[in-house]
């Protein structure tokens, strides 16, 4: 069997293993989904009318349209924390050490975690998107090509954050530490343009919100779905995603290949 065939076979096996774990223990994914769903409902039904007025809208539908792209990106950041916890659990329980002694492709263990997490992230985005549509979100101006680009952006961003989360899981001594170390993936969207325009923020705070990975990704998704100006945000979103994916891959691989202590 060729090296490529071996890698594909073993990666598929590891993917099935991780998807089975997710199916048997869905509470982790559901708990991680709770944050973006609750924030969506809170900001729409409690602050929606006020925030829409600030954006020049007549009712809360204006703010729903503004809010949903940011919530979808936050959903990815929230869901991939499960990858950090899962990897850390495997490390602490010794199954990774067992895999190292088996005649399997070494990269398949990490690939299984990454692909499984990306699939869960996409499913979570679809679920949250369905809730958003149910409460009034509409994207009537987006073309089929723009929808395809939006899906591609979400998948690429999920891949990038998943590799970072896997690195966090590999570096953490236990599942609790992995969950805590991955919290910035939820906190960063809170200080981005997800909930309010950057121009409405205090001047000293605007660079913090602008120069981070979530803001260009959110603005690009917003432009694709709503027809707003994208500018350089599309290129920045792709650059951030590729850089984070490369960093996470390098970090995860180096930790995985270290000799066990």
PDB file of C-alpha atoms in Angstrom:
ATOM      1  CA  UNK A   1       0.000   0.000   0.000  1.00  0.00           C
ATOM      2  CA  UNK A   2       1.368   3.430  -0.953  1.00  0.00           C
ATOM      3  CA  UNK A   3       2.092   6.086   1.651  1.00  0.00           C
ATOM      4  CA  UNK A   4      -0.805   8.205   0.390  1.00  0.00           C
ATOM      5  CA  UNK A   5      -3.249   5.292   0.523  1.00  0.00           C
ATOM      6  CA  UNK A   6      -2.089   4.442   4.035  1.00  0.00           C
ATOM      7  CA  UNK A   7      -2.514   8.052   5.148  1.00  0.00           C
ATOM      8  CA  UNK A   8      -6.036   8.266   3.680  1.00  0.00           C
ATOM      9  CA  UNK A   9      -7.095   4.934   5.190  1.00  0.00           C
ATOM     10  CA  UNK A  10      -5.773   5.702   8.672  1.00  0.00           C
ATOM     11  CA  UNK A  11      -7.072   9.281   8.624  1.00  0.00           C
ATOM     12  CA  UNK A  12     -10.537   7.985   7.692  1.00  0.00           C
ATOM     13  CA  UNK A  13     -10.397   5.554  10.600  1.00  0.00           C
ATOM     14  CA  UNK A  14      -9.407   8.315  13.030  1.00  0.00           C
ATOM     15  CA  UNK A  15     -12.139  10.559  11.636  1.00  0.00           C
ATOM     16  CA  UNK A  16     -14.764   7.878  12.251  1.00  0.00           C
ATOM     17  CA  UNK A  17     -13.416   7.455  15.777  1.00  0.00           C
ATOM     18  CA  UNK A  18     -13.800  11.163  16.546  1.00  0.00           C
ATOM     19  CA  UNK A  19     -17.240  11.408  14.983  1.00  0.00           C
ATOM     20  CA  UNK A  20     -18.383   8.418  17.055  1.00  0.00           C
ATOM     21  CA  UNK A  21     -17.120  10.136  20.195  1.00  0.00           C
ATOM     22  CA  UNK A  22     -19.026  13.286  19.248  1.00  0.00           C
ATOM     23  CA  UNK A  23     -22.194  11.291  18.630  1.00  0.00           C
ATOM     24  CA  UNK A  24     -21.955   9.349  21.872  1.00  0.00           C
ATOM     25  CA  UNK A  25     -21.131  12.412  23.982  1.00  0.00           C
ATOM     26  CA  UNK A  26     -23.011  15.328  22.377  1.00  0.00           C
ATOM     27  CA  UNK A  27     -23.188  17.365  25.592  1.00  0.00           C
ATOM     28  CA  UNK A  28     -19.812  19.033  24.970  1.00  0.00           C
ATOM     29  CA  UNK A  29     -20.816  20.310  21.521  1.00  0.00           C
ATOM     30  CA  UNK A  30     -24.233  21.425  22.756  1.00  0.00           C
ATOM     31  CA  UNK A  31     -22.696  23.296  25.699  1.00  0.00           C
ATOM     32  CA  UNK A  32     -20.262  25.075  23.384  1.00  0.00           C
ATOM     33  CA  UNK A  33     -23.142  26.021  21.071  1.00  0.00           C
ATOM     34  CA  UNK A  34     -25.052  27.564  23.960  1.00  0.00           C
ATOM     35  CA  UNK A  35     -22.901  30.715  24.058  1.00  0.00           C
ATOM     36  CA  UNK A  36     -23.451  31.956  20.474  1.00  0.00           C
ATOM     37  CA  UNK A  37     -27.128  30.968  20.496  1.00  0.00           C
ATOM     38  CA  UNK A  38     -27.797  32.783  23.768  1.00  0.00           C
ATOM     39  CA  UNK A  39     -25.904  35.876  22.604  1.00  0.00           C
ATOM     40  CA  UNK A  40     -27.861  35.856  19.348  1.00  0.00           C
ATOM     41  CA  UNK A  41     -31.201  35.724  21.136  1.00  0.00           C
ATOM     42  CA  UNK A  42     -30.106  38.204  23.817  1.00  0.00           C
ATOM     43  CA  UNK A  43     -28.863  40.882  21.451  1.00  0.00           C
ATOM     44  CA  UNK A  44     -31.775  40.484  19.037  1.00  0.00           C
ATOM     45  CA  UNK A  45     -34.651  40.500  21.508  1.00  0.00           C
ATOM     46  CA  UNK A  46     -33.210  42.665  24.311  1.00  0.00           C
ATOM     47  CA  UNK A  47     -30.994  45.151  22.475  1.00  0.00           C
ATOM     48  CA  UNK A  48     -32.197  44.705  18.893  1.00  0.00           C
ATOM     49  CA  UNK A  49     -34.428  47.784  18.588  1.00  0.00           C
ATOM     50  CA  UNK A  50     -31.909  50.099  20.257  1.00  0.00           C
ATOM     51  CA  UNK A  51     -28.981  48.799  18.247  1.00  0.00           C
ATOM     52  CA  UNK A  52     -30.969  48.982  14.998  1.00  0.00           C
ATOM     53  CA  UNK A  53     -31.766  52.631  15.727  1.00  0.00           C
ATOM     54  CA  UNK A  54     -28.033  53.251  16.151  1.00  0.00           C
ATOM     55  CA  UNK A  55     -27.438  51.705  12.729  1.00  0.00           C
ATOM     56  CA  UNK A  56     -30.183  53.812  11.163  1.00  0.00           C
ATOM     57  CA  UNK A  57     -32.767  51.051  10.902  1.00  0.00           C
ATOM     58  CA  UNK A  58     -36.482  51.225  11.560  1.00  0.00           C
ATOM     59  CA  UNK A  59     -36.745  47.930  13.459  1.00  0.00           C
ATOM     60  CA  UNK A  60     -34.602  45.128  14.820  1.00  0.00           C
ATOM     61  CA  UNK A  61     -34.245  43.462  11.394  1.00  0.00           C
ATOM     62  CA  UNK A  62     -31.419  45.895  10.620  1.00  0.00           C
ATOM     63  CA  UNK A  63     -29.437  44.729  13.615  1.00  0.00           C
ATOM     64  CA  UNK A  64     -30.224  41.053  12.956  1.00  0.00           C
ATOM     65  CA  UNK A  65     -28.623  41.420   9.519  1.00  0.00           C
ATOM     66  CA  UNK A  66     -25.578  43.106  11.069  1.00  0.00           C
ATOM     67  CA  UNK A  67     -25.245  40.662  13.963  1.00  0.00           C
ATOM     68  CA  UNK A  68     -25.597  37.245  12.332  1.00  0.00           C
ATOM     69  CA  UNK A  69     -22.263  37.137  10.421  1.00  0.00           C
ATOM     70  CA  UNK A  70     -20.391  37.848  13.657  1.00  0.00           C
ATOM     71  CA  UNK A  71     -22.369  35.205  15.540  1.00  0.00           C
ATOM     72  CA  UNK A  72     -21.567  32.632  12.845  1.00  0.00           C
ATOM     73  CA  UNK A  73     -17.851  33.333  13.229  1.00  0.00           C
ATOM     74  CA  UNK A  74     -18.195  33.163  17.003  1.00  0.00           C
ATOM     75  CA  UNK A  75     -19.894  29.775  16.588  1.00  0.00           C
ATOM     76  CA  UNK A  76     -16.745  28.456  14.927  1.00  0.00           C
ATOM     77  CA  UNK A  77     -14.545  29.818  17.710  1.00  0.00           C
ATOM     78  CA  UNK A  78     -16.805  28.236  20.300  1.00  0.00           C
ATOM     79  CA  UNK A  79     -17.126  24.840  18.621  1.00  0.00           C
ATOM     80  CA  UNK A  80     -13.411  24.242  18.038  1.00  0.00           C
ATOM     81  CA  UNK A  81     -12.806  24.367  21.786  1.00  0.00           C
ATOM     82  CA  UNK A  82     -14.157  20.828  21.723  1.00  0.00           C
ATOM     83  CA  UNK A  83     -11.144  19.829  19.600  1.00  0.00           C
ATOM     84  CA  UNK A  84      -8.761  21.174  22.260  1.00  0.00           C
ATOM     85  CA  UNK A  85     -10.588  19.245  24.974  1.00  0.00           C
ATOM     86  CA  UNK A  86     -10.726  16.051  22.904  1.00  0.00           C
ATOM     87  CA  UNK A  87      -7.023  16.144  22.023  1.00  0.00           C
ATOM     88  CA  UNK A  88      -6.034  16.893  25.611  1.00  0.00           C
ATOM     89  CA  UNK A  89      -8.184  14.007  26.833  1.00  0.00           C
ATOM     90  CA  UNK A  90      -6.486  11.632  24.395  1.00  0.00           C
ATOM     91  CA  UNK A  91      -3.078  12.847  25.559  1.00  0.00           C
ATOM     92  CA  UNK A  92      -3.830  12.511  29.270  1.00  0.00           C
ATOM     93  CA  UNK A  93      -5.487   9.085  28.937  1.00  0.00           C
ATOM     94  CA  UNK A  94      -2.520   7.624  27.076  1.00  0.00           C
ATOM     95  CA  UNK A  95      -4.233   6.690  23.821  1.00  0.00           C
ATOM     96  CA  UNK A  96      -1.878   8.970  21.865  1.00  0.00           C
ATOM     97  CA  UNK A  97       1.098   7.093  23.309  1.00  0.00           C
ATOM     98  CA  UNK A  98      -0.557   3.856  22.195  1.00  0.00           C
ATOM     99  CA  UNK A  99      -1.117   5.201  18.691  1.00  0.00           C
ATOM    100  CA  UNK A 100       2.568   6.105  18.466  1.00  0.00           C
ATOM    101  CA  UNK A 101       3.492   2.431  18.875  1.00  0.00           C
ATOM    102  CA  UNK A 102       1.051   1.183  16.238  1.00  0.00           C
ATOM    103  CA  UNK A 103       1.704   0.732  12.528  1.00  0.00           C
ATOM    104  CA  UNK A 104      -0.453   3.673  11.467  1.00  0.00           C
ATOM    105  CA  UNK A 105       0.322   6.877   9.662  1.00  0.00           C
ATOM    106  CA  UNK A 106       1.489   9.332  12.328  1.00  0.00           C
ATOM    107  CA  UNK A 107      -0.344  12.301  10.897  1.00  0.00           C
ATOM    108  CA  UNK A 108      -3.668  10.471  10.772  1.00  0.00           C
ATOM    109  CA  UNK A 109      -4.335  11.017  14.486  1.00  0.00           C
ATOM    110  CA  UNK A 110      -4.214  14.802  14.174  1.00  0.00           C
ATOM    111  CA  UNK A 111      -5.960  14.801  10.788  1.00  0.00           C
ATOM    112  CA  UNK A 112      -8.854  12.831  12.267  1.00  0.00           C
ATOM    113  CA  UNK A 113      -9.275  15.389  15.046  1.00  0.00           C
ATOM    114  CA  UNK A 114      -9.009  18.337  12.653  1.00  0.00           C
ATOM    115  CA  UNK A 115     -11.414  17.070   9.984  1.00  0.00           C
ATOM    116  CA  UNK A 116     -13.897  15.934  12.627  1.00  0.00           C
ATOM    117  CA  UNK A 117     -13.806  19.343  14.309  1.00  0.00           C
ATOM    118  CA  UNK A 118     -14.237  21.190  11.006  1.00  0.00           C
ATOM    119  CA  UNK A 119     -17.289  19.053  10.167  1.00  0.00           C
ATOM    120  CA  UNK A 120     -18.757  19.759  13.613  1.00  0.00           C
ATOM    121  CA  UNK A 121     -18.076  23.478  13.145  1.00  0.00           C
ATOM    122  CA  UNK A 122     -19.859  23.504   9.785  1.00  0.00           C
ATOM    123  CA  UNK A 123     -22.820  21.635  11.277  1.00  0.00           C
ATOM    124  CA  UNK A 124     -22.922  24.095  14.183  1.00  0.00           C
ATOM    125  CA  UNK A 125     -22.859  27.066  11.802  1.00  0.00           C
ATOM    126  CA  UNK A 126     -25.769  25.556   9.846  1.00  0.00           C
ATOM    127  CA  UNK A 127     -27.741  25.087  13.075  1.00  0.00           C
ATOM    128  CA  UNK A 128     -27.103  28.621  14.324  1.00  0.00           C
ATOM    129  CA  UNK A 129     -27.814  29.951  10.834  1.00  0.00           C
ATOM    130  CA  UNK A 130     -31.151  28.158  10.841  1.00  0.00           C
ATOM    131  CA  UNK A 131     -32.012  29.787  14.181  1.00  0.00           C
ATOM    132  CA  UNK A 132     -31.011  33.167  12.737  1.00  0.00           C
ATOM    133  CA  UNK A 133     -33.304  32.649   9.735  1.00  0.00           C
ATOM    134  CA  UNK A 134     -36.121  31.612  12.070  1.00  0.00           C
ATOM    135  CA  UNK A 135     -35.883  34.902  13.992  1.00  0.00           C
ATOM    136  CA  UNK A 136     -35.725  37.079  10.879  1.00  0.00           C
ATOM    137  CA  UNK A 137     -32.300  37.021   9.200  1.00  0.00           C
ATOM    138  CA  UNK A 138     -32.473  37.304   5.415  1.00  0.00           C
ATOM    139  CA  UNK A 139     -29.800  37.464   2.723  1.00  0.00           C
ATOM    140  CA  UNK A 140     -31.749  38.161  -0.435  1.00  0.00           C
ATOM    141  CA  UNK A 141     -29.028  39.962  -2.423  1.00  0.00           C
ATOM    142  CA  UNK A 142     -26.285  37.312  -2.225  1.00  0.00           C
ATOM    143  CA  UNK A 143     -25.615  35.421  -5.449  1.00  0.00           C
ATOM    144  CA  UNK A 144     -24.843  31.706  -5.633  1.00  0.00           C
ATOM    145  CA  UNK A 145     -21.153  32.539  -6.068  1.00  0.00           C
ATOM    146  CA  UNK A 146     -21.198  34.758  -2.981  1.00  0.00           C
ATOM    147  CA  UNK A 147     -22.885  32.017  -0.951  1.00  0.00           C
ATOM    148  CA  UNK A 148     -20.209  29.581  -2.124  1.00  0.00           C
ATOM    149  CA  UNK A 149     -17.473  32.059  -1.168  1.00  0.00           C
ATOM    150  CA  UNK A 150     -19.092  32.569   2.239  1.00  0.00           C
ATOM    151  CA  UNK A 151     -19.185  28.818   2.844  1.00  0.00           C
ATOM    152  CA  UNK A 152     -15.566  28.534   1.761  1.00  0.00           C
ATOM    153  CA  UNK A 153     -14.539  31.316   4.132  1.00  0.00           C
ATOM    154  CA  UNK A 154     -16.341  29.672   7.045  1.00  0.00           C
ATOM    155  CA  UNK A 155     -14.693  26.311   6.301  1.00  0.00           C
ATOM    156  CA  UNK A 156     -11.225  27.868   5.928  1.00  0.00           C
ATOM    157  CA  UNK A 157     -11.596  29.833   9.161  1.00  0.00           C
ATOM    158  CA  UNK A 158     -12.815  26.711  10.949  1.00  0.00           C
ATOM    159  CA  UNK A 159      -9.768  24.815   9.684  1.00  0.00           C
ATOM    160  CA  UNK A 160      -7.411  27.531  10.907  1.00  0.00           C
ATOM    161  CA  UNK A 161      -8.951  27.789  14.387  1.00  0.00           C
ATOM    162  CA  UNK A 162      -9.123  24.004  14.686  1.00  0.00           C
ATOM    163  CA  UNK A 163      -5.368  23.644  14.150  1.00  0.00           C
ATOM    164  CA  UNK A 164      -4.787  26.301  16.826  1.00  0.00           C
ATOM    165  CA  UNK A 165      -7.179  24.480  19.170  1.00  0.00           C
ATOM    166  CA  UNK A 166      -5.412  21.159  18.536  1.00  0.00           C
ATOM    167  CA  UNK A 167      -2.110  22.794  19.447  1.00  0.00           C
ATOM    168  CA  UNK A 168      -3.656  24.121  22.651  1.00  0.00           C
ATOM    169  CA  UNK A 169      -4.946  20.650  23.466  1.00  0.00           C
ATOM    170  CA  UNK A 170      -1.542  19.068  22.833  1.00  0.00           C
ATOM    171  CA  UNK A 171       0.150  21.609  25.103  1.00  0.00           C
ATOM    172  CA  UNK A 172      -2.374  21.357  27.966  1.00  0.00           C
ATOM    173  CA  UNK A 173      -1.909  18.923  30.871  1.00  0.00           C
ATOM    174  CA  UNK A 174      -5.617  18.067  31.126  1.00  0.00           C
ATOM    175  CA  UNK A 175      -9.006  18.759  29.567  1.00  0.00           C
ATOM    176  CA  UNK A 176      -9.854  21.590  31.989  1.00  0.00           C
ATOM    177  CA  UNK A 177      -6.642  23.438  31.145  1.00  0.00           C
ATOM    178  CA  UNK A 178      -7.286  22.917  27.430  1.00  0.00           C
ATOM    179  CA  UNK A 179     -10.767  24.405  27.749  1.00  0.00           C
ATOM    180  CA  UNK A 180      -9.400  27.428  29.629  1.00  0.00           C
ATOM    181  CA  UNK A 181      -6.522  28.016  27.220  1.00  0.00           C
ATOM    182  CA  UNK A 182      -8.929  27.998  24.266  1.00  0.00           C
ATOM    183  CA  UNK A 183     -11.235  30.642  25.782  1.00  0.00           C
ATOM    184  CA  UNK A 184      -9.690  33.470  23.677  1.00  0.00           C
ATOM    185  CA  UNK A 185     -11.390  31.851  20.679  1.00  0.00           C
ATOM    186  CA  UNK A 186     -14.705  32.916  22.259  1.00  0.00           C
ATOM    187  CA  UNK A 187     -13.493  36.195  23.767  1.00  0.00           C
ATOM    188  CA  UNK A 188     -11.903  37.634  20.613  1.00  0.00           C
ATOM    189  CA  UNK A 189     -15.244  37.923  18.746  1.00  0.00           C
ATOM    190  CA  UNK A 190     -16.592  39.941  21.678  1.00  0.00           C
ATOM    191  CA  UNK A 191     -13.976  42.641  21.041  1.00  0.00           C
ATOM    192  CA  UNK A 192     -14.352  42.615  17.253  1.00  0.00           C
ATOM    193  CA  UNK A 193     -16.872  44.186  14.887  1.00  0.00           C
ATOM    194  CA  UNK A 194     -19.332  41.361  15.561  1.00  0.00           C
ATOM    195  CA  UNK A 195     -21.711  43.369  17.758  1.00  0.00           C
ATOM    196  CA  UNK A 196     -21.032  46.997  16.918  1.00  0.00           C
ATOM    197  CA  UNK A 197     -19.155  48.929  14.212  1.00  0.00           C
ATOM    198  CA  UNK A 198     -15.538  49.703  15.036  1.00  0.00           C
ATOM    199  CA  UNK A 199     -16.167  53.389  14.334  1.00  0.00           C
ATOM    200  CA  UNK A 200     -18.592  53.477  17.289  1.00  0.00           C
ATOM    201  CA  UNK A 201     -15.938  52.214  19.725  1.00  0.00           C
ATOM    202  CA  UNK A 202     -13.635  54.450  21.802  1.00  0.00           C
ATOM    203  CA  UNK A 203     -10.599  55.587  19.836  1.00  0.00           C
ATOM    204  CA  UNK A 204      -8.088  53.799  22.068  1.00  0.00           C
ATOM    205  CA  UNK A 205     -10.011  50.533  21.686  1.00  0.00           C
ATOM    206  CA  UNK A 206     -10.437  50.558  17.907  1.00  0.00           C
ATOM    207  CA  UNK A 207      -6.967  49.123  17.068  1.00  0.00           C
ATOM    208  CA  UNK A 208      -7.648  46.180  19.397  1.00  0.00           C
ATOM    209  CA  UNK A 209     -10.865  45.394  17.553  1.00  0.00           C
ATOM    210  CA  UNK A 210      -9.444  46.035  14.087  1.00  0.00           C
ATOM    211  CA  UNK A 211      -6.103  44.220  14.155  1.00  0.00           C
ATOM    212  CA  UNK A 212      -7.225  40.706  15.021  1.00  0.00           C
ATOM    213  CA  UNK A 213      -8.348  37.735  12.905  1.00  0.00           C
ATOM    214  CA  UNK A 214     -12.084  37.820  13.612  1.00  0.00           C
ATOM    215  CA  UNK A 215     -12.817  41.341  12.400  1.00  0.00           C
ATOM    216  CA  UNK A 216     -11.710  40.936   8.740  1.00  0.00           C
ATOM    217  CA  UNK A 217     -13.378  37.516   8.602  1.00  0.00           C
ATOM    218  CA  UNK A 218     -16.640  38.946   9.949  1.00  0.00           C
ATOM    219  CA  UNK A 219     -16.543  41.954   7.616  1.00  0.00           C
ATOM    220  CA  UNK A 220     -15.869  39.692   4.631  1.00  0.00           C
ATOM    221  CA  UNK A 221     -18.752  37.369   5.534  1.00  0.00           C
ATOM    222  CA  UNK A 222     -20.981  40.394   6.099  1.00  0.00           C
ATOM    223  CA  UNK A 223     -20.067  41.755   2.687  1.00  0.00           C
ATOM    224  CA  UNK A 224     -20.743  38.441   0.946  1.00  0.00           C
ATOM    225  CA  UNK A 225     -24.125  37.921   2.591  1.00  0.00           C
ATOM    226  CA  UNK A 226     -25.369  41.504   2.765  1.00  0.00           C
ATOM    227  CA  UNK A 227     -23.564  43.280  -0.057  1.00  0.00           C
ATOM    228  CA  UNK A 228     -21.601  45.681   2.160  1.00  0.00           C
ATOM    229  CA  UNK A 229     -18.126  46.911   1.274  1.00  0.00           C
ATOM    230  CA  UNK A 230     -15.412  44.262   1.727  1.00  0.00           C
ATOM    231  CA  UNK A 231     -12.306  46.142   0.628  1.00  0.00           C
ATOM    232  CA  UNK A 232      -9.082  44.570   1.856  1.00  0.00           C
ATOM    233  CA  UNK A 233     -10.895  42.497   4.474  1.00  0.00           C
ATOM    234  CA  UNK A 234     -11.230  39.500   2.146  1.00  0.00           C
ATOM    235  CA  UNK A 235      -7.493  39.262   1.599  1.00  0.00           C
ATOM    236  CA  UNK A 236      -6.809  39.865   5.286  1.00  0.00           C
ATOM    237  CA  UNK A 237      -9.275  37.134   6.288  1.00  0.00           C
ATOM    238  CA  UNK A 238      -7.603  34.623   3.971  1.00  0.00           C
ATOM    239  CA  UNK A 239      -4.129  35.695   5.125  1.00  0.00           C
ATOM    240  CA  UNK A 240      -5.087  35.345   8.799  1.00  0.00           C
ATOM    241  CA  UNK A 241      -6.644  31.930   8.144  1.00  0.00           C
ATOM    242  CA  UNK A 242      -3.606  30.590   6.287  1.00  0.00           C
ATOM    243  CA  UNK A 243      -1.188  31.986   8.865  1.00  0.00           C
ATOM    244  CA  UNK A 244      -3.142  30.544  11.800  1.00  0.00           C
ATOM    245  CA  UNK A 245      -3.507  27.178  10.048  1.00  0.00           C
ATOM    246  CA  UNK A 246       0.231  27.019   9.362  1.00  0.00           C
ATOM    247  CA  UNK A 247       1.073  28.065  12.914  1.00  0.00           C
ATOM    248  CA  UNK A 248      -1.362  25.577  14.433  1.00  0.00           C
ATOM    249  CA  UNK A 249      -0.151  22.754  12.196  1.00  0.00           C
ATOM    250  CA  UNK A 250       3.493  23.430  13.047  1.00  0.00           C
ATOM    251  CA  UNK A 251       2.732  23.683  16.764  1.00  0.00           C
ATOM    252  CA  UNK A 252       0.580  20.553  16.852  1.00  0.00           C
ATOM    253  CA  UNK A 253       3.019  18.478  14.816  1.00  0.00           C
ATOM    254  CA  UNK A 254       6.003  19.458  16.936  1.00  0.00           C
ATOM    255  CA  UNK A 255       4.153  18.601  20.153  1.00  0.00           C
ATOM    256  CA  UNK A 256       2.894  15.306  18.714  1.00  0.00           C
ATOM    257  CA  UNK A 257       6.353  14.265  17.548  1.00  0.00           C
ATOM    258  CA  UNK A 258       8.017  14.976  20.872  1.00  0.00           C
ATOM    259  CA  UNK A 259       9.187  11.931  22.753  1.00  0.00           C
ATOM    260  CA  UNK A 260       6.863  11.193  25.698  1.00  0.00           C
ATOM    261  CA  UNK A 261       8.306  12.150  29.079  1.00  0.00           C
TER     262      UNK A 261
END
